[in-house]
PDB file of C-alpha atoms in Angstrom:
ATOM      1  CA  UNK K1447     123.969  98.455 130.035  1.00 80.00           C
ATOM      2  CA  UNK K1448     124.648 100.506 133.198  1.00 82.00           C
ATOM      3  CA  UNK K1449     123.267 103.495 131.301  1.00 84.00           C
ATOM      4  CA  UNK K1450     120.220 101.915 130.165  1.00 80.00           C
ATOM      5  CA  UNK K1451     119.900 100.412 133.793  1.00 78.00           C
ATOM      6  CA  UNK K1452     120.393 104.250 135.892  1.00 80.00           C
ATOM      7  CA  UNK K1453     117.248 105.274 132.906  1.00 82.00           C
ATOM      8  CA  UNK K1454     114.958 103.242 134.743  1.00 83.00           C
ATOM      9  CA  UNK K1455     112.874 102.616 131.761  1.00 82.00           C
ATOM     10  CA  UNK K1456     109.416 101.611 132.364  1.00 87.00           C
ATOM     11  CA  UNK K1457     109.024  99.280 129.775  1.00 89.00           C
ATOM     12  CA  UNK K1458     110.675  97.989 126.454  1.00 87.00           C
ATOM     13  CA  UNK K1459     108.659  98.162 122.866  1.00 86.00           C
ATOM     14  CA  UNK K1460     109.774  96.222 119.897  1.00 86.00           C
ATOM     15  CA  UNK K1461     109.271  94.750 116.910  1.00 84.00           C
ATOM     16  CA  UNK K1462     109.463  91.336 117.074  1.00 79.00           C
ATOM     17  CA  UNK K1463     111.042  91.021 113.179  1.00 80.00           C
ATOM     18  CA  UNK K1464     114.730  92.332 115.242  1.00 80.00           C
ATOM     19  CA  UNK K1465     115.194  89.974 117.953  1.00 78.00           C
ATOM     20  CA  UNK K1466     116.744  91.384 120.828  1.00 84.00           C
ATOM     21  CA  UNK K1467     114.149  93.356 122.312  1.00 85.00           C
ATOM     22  CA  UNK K1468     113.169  90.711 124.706  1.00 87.00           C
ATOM     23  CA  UNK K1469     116.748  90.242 125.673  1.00 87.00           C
ATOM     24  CA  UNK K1470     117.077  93.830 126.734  1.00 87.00           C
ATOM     25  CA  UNK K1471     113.483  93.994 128.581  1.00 88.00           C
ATOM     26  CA  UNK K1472     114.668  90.585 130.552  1.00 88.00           C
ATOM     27  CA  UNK K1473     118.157  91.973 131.519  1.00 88.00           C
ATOM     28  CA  UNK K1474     116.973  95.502 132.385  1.00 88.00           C
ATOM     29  CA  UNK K1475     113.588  93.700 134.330  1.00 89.00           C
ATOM     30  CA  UNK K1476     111.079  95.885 132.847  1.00 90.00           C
ATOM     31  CA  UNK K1477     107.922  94.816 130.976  1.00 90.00           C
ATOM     32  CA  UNK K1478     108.185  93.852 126.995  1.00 90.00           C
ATOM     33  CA  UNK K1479     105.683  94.797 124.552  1.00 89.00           C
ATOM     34  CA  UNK K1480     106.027  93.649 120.950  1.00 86.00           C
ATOM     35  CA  UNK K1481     104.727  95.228 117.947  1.00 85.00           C
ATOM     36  CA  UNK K1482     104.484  93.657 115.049  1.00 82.00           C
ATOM     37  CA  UNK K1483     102.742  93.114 111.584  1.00 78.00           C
ATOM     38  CA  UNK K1484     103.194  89.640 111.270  1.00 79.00           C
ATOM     39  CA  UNK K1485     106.237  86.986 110.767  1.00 76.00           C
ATOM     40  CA  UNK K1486     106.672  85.011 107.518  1.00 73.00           C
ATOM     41  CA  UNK K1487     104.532  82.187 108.594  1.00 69.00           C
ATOM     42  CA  UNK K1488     103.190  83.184 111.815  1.00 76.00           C
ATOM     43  CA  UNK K1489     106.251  81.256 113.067  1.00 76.00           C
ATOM     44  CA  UNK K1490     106.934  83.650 116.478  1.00 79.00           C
ATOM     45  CA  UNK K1491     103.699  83.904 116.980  1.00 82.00           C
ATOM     46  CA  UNK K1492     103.129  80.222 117.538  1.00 81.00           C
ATOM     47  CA  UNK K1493     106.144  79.481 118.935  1.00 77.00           C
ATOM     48  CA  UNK K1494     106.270  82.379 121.063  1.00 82.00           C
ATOM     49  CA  UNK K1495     103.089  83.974 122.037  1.00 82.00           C
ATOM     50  CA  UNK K1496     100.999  80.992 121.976  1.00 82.00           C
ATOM     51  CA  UNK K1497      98.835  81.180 119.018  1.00 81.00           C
ATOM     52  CA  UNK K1498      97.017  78.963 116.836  1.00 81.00           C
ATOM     53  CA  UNK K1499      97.362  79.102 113.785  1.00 81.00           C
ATOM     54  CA  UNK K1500      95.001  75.989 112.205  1.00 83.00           C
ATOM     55  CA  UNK K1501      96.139  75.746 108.743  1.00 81.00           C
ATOM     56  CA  UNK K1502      93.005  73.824 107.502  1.00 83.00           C
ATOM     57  CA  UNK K1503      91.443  77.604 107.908  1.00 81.00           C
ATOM     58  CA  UNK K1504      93.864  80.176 108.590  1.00 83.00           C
ATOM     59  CA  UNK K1505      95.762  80.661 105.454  1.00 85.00           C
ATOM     60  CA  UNK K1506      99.928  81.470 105.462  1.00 82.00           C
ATOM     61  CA  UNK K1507     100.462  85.599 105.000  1.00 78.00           C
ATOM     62  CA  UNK K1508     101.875  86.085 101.849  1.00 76.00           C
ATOM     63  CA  UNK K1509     100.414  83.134 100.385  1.00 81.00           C
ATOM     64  CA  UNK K1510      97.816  84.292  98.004  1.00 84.00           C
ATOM     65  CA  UNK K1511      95.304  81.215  99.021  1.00 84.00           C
ATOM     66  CA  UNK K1512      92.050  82.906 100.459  1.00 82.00           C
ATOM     67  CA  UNK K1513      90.222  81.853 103.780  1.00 79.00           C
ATOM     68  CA  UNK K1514      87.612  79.563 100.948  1.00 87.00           C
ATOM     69  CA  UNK K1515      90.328  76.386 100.063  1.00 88.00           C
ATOM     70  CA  UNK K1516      90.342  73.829  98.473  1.00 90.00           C
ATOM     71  CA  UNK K1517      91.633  70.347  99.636  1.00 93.00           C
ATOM     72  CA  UNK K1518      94.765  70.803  97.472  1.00 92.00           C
ATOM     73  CA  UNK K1519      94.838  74.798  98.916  1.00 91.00           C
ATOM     74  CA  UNK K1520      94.968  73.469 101.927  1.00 90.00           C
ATOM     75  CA  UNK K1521      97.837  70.723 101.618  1.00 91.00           C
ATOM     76  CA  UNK K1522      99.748  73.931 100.229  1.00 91.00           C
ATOM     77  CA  UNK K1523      99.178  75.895 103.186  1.00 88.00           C
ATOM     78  CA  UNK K1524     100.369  73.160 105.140  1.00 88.00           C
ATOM     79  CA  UNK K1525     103.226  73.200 103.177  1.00 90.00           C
ATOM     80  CA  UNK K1526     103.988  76.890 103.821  1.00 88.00           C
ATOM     81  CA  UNK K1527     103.766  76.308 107.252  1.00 87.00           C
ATOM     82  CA  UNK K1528     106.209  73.498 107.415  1.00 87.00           C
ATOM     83  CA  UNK K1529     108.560  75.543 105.269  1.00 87.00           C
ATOM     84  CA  UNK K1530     108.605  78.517 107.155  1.00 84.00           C
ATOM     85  CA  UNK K1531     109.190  76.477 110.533  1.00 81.00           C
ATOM     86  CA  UNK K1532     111.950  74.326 109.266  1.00 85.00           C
ATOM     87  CA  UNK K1533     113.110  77.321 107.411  1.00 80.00           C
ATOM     88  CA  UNK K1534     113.287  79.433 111.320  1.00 77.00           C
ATOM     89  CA  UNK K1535     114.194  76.129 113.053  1.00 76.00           C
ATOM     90  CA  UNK K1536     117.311  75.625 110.518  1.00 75.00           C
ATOM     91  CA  UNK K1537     118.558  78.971 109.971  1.00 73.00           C
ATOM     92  CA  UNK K1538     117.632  80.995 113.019  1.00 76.00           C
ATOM     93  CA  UNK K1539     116.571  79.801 115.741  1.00 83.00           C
ATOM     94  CA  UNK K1540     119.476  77.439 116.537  1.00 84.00           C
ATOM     95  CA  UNK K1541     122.322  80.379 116.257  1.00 86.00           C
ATOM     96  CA  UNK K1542     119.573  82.623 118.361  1.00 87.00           C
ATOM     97  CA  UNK K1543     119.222  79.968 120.899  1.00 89.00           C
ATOM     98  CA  UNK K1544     123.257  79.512 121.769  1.00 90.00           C
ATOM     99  CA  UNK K1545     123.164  83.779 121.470  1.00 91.00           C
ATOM    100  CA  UNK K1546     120.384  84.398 124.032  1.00 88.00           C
ATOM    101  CA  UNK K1547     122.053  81.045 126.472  1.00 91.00           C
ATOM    102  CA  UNK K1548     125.393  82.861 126.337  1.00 92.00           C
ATOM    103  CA  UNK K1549     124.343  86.373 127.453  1.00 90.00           C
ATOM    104  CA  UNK K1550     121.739  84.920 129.715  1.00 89.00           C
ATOM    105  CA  UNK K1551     124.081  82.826 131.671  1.00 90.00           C
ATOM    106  CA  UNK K1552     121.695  80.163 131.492  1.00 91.00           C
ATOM    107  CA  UNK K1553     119.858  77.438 128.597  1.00 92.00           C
ATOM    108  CA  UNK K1554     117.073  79.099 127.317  1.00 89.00           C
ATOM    109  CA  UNK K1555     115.881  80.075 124.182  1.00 88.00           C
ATOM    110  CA  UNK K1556     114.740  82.658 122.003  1.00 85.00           C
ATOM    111  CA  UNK K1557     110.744  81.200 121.733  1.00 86.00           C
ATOM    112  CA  UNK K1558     111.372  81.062 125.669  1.00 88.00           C
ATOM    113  CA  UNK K1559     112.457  84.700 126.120  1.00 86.00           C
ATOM    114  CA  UNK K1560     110.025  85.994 123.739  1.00 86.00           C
ATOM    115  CA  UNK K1561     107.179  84.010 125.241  1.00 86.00           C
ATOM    116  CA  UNK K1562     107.637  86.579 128.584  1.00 87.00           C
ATOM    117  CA  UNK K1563     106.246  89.835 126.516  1.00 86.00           C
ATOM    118  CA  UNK K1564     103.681  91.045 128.210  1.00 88.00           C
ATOM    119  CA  UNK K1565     101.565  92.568 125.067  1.00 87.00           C
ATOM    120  CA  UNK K1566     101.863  92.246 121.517  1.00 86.00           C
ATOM    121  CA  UNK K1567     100.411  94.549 119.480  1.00 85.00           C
ATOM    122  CA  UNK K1568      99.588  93.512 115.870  1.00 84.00           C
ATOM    123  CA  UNK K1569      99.759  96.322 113.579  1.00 82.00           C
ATOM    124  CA  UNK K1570      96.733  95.758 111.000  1.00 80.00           C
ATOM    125  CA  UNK K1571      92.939  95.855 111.648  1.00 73.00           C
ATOM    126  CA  UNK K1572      91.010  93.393 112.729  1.00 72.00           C
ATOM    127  CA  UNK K1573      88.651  93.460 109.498  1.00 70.00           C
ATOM    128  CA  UNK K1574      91.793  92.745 107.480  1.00 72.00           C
ATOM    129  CA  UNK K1575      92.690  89.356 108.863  1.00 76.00           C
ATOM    130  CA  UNK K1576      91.094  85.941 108.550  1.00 75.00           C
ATOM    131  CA  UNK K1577      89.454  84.719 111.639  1.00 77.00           C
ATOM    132  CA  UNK K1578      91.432  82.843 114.398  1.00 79.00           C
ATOM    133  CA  UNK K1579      91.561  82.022 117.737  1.00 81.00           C
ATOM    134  CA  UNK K1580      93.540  84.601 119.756  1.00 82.00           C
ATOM    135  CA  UNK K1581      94.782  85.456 123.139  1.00 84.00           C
ATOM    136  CA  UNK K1582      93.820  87.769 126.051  1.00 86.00           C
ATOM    137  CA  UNK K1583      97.702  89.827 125.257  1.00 85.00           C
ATOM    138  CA  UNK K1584      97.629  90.043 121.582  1.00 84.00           C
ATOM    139  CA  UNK K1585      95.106  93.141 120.482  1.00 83.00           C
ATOM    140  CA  UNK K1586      95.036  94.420 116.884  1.00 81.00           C
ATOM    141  CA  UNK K1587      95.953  98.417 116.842  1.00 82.00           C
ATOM    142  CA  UNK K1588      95.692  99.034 112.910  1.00 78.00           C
ATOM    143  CA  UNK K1589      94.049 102.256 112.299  1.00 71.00           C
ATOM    144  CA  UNK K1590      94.471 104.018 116.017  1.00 69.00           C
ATOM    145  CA  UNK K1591      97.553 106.048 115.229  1.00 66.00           C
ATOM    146  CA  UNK K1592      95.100 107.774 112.508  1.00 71.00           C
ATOM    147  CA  UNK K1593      93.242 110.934 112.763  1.00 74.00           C
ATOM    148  CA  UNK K1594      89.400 110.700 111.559  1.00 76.00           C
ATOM    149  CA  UNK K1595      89.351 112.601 108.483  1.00 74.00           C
ATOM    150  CA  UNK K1596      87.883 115.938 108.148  1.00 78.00           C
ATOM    151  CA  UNK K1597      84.833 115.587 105.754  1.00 76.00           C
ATOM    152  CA  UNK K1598      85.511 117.455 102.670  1.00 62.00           C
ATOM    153  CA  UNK K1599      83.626 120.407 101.377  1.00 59.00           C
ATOM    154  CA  UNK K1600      80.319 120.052 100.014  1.00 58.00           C
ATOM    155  CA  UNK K1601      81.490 122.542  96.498  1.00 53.00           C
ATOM    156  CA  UNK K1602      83.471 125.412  96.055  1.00 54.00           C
ATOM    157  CA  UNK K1603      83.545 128.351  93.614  1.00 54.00           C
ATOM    158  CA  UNK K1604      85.049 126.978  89.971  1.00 53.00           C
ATOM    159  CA  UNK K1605      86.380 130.009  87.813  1.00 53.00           C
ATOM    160  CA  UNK K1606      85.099 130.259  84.609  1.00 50.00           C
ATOM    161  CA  UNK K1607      85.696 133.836  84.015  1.00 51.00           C
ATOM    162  CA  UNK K1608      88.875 133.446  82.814  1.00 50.00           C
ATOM    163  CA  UNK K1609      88.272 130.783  80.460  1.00 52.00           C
ATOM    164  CA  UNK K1610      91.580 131.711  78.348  1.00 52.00           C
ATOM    165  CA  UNK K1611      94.082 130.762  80.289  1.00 51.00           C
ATOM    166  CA  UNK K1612      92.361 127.681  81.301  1.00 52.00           C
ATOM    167  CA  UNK K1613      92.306 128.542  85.602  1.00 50.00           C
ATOM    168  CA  UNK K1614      89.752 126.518  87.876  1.00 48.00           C
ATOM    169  CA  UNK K1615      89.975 126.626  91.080  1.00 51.00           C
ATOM    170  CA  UNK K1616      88.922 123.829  93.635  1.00 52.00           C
ATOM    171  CA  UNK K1617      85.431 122.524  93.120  1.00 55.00           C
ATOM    172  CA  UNK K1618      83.113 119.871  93.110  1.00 61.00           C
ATOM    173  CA  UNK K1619      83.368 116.548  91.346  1.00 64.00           C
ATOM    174  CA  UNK K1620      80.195 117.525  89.244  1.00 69.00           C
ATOM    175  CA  UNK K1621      81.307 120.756  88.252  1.00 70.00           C
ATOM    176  CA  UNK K1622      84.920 119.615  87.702  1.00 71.00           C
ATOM    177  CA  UNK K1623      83.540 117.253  85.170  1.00 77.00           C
ATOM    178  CA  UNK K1624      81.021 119.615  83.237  1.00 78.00           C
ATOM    179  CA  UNK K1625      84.257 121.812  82.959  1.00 77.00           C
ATOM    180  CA  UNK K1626      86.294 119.282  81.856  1.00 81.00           C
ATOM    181  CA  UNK K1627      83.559 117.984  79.225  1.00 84.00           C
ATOM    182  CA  UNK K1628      82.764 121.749  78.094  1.00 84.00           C
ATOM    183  CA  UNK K1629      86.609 121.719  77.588  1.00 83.00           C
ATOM    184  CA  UNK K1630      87.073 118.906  75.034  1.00 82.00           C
ATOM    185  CA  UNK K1631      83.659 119.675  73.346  1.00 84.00           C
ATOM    186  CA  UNK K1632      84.871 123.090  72.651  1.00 85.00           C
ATOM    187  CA  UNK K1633      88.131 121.684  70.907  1.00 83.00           C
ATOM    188  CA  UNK K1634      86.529 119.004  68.849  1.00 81.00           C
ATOM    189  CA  UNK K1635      84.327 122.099  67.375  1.00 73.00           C
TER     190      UNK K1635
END
């Protein structure tokens, strides 16, 4: 820790699927970002960062059911969501809780700690999700790590000449096809 303390960081990024990161960023008193895709039932996100997640509208990742449910779609979402919270509530967040309260010195807990970040980034575009109320700190960043693509050629040469030993070179769709179909004409003949 005294290493990571004389670094004098500026500010802590992690992925909010290994806990921990917010542990570090509070104990070295630097600034927390998370990034993240999602968690299995938008559990940390609720608990932590402060979203909604209305299950009448706002289907359960992973859950196939589409943002158009049915009554009984919608009792199942409802179901995921209680799962997934008693599933985090049984199995993790209890043993996290007495983890981050021993190394803290103090009772906290791990929705607490995580609940400080000061950005979370949510790795997925905005056109990809269903529509929900979000935050001021959470912004979607799918898609800006990515070049804009280079537009691709408008044709280039295809060699027939050699038509023996079967050699084209990059070319257009159109006259990748027309070689192609002269091709297989010429062997049914």
């Amino acid at each position: 820790m005294m290493k990571l303390h004389e670094s004098k960081f500026d500010v802590v990024l992690a992925d909010a699927i290994g806990p921990c990161g917010e542990l570090l960023a509070e104990l070295l008193k630097v600034p927390f970002v998370y990034t993240l895709r999602f968690t299995p039932g938008y559990t940390y996100e609720k608990y932590s960062g402060g979203l909604t997640f209305p299950p009448s509208y706002v289907p359960i990742v992973m859950s196939e059911l589409s943002d158009q449910m049915t009554f009984m779609d919608r009792i199942k979402n409802i179901m995921y969501m209680l799962y997934f919270d008693f599933w985090f509530q049984t199995f993790d967040v209890k043993k996290w809780n007495q983890f981050y309260s021993e190394v803290l010195g103090r009772p906290t807990t791990i929705y607490e700690t995580m609940g400080k970040a000061d950005f979370w980034l949510i790795r997925t575009h905005w056109d990809l999700e269903f529509p929900r109320p979000l935050l001021p700190n959470f912004d979607f960043v799918g898609g800006l790590h990515c070049k804009p693509a280079k537009p691709l050629p408008k044709y280039t040469n295809c060699n027939y000449t050699n038509k023996k030993s079967n050699e084209c070179n990059l070319c257009s769709w159109k006259l990748l096809i027309e070689y192609i179909l002269e091709k297989c004409l010429t062997l049914i003949n």
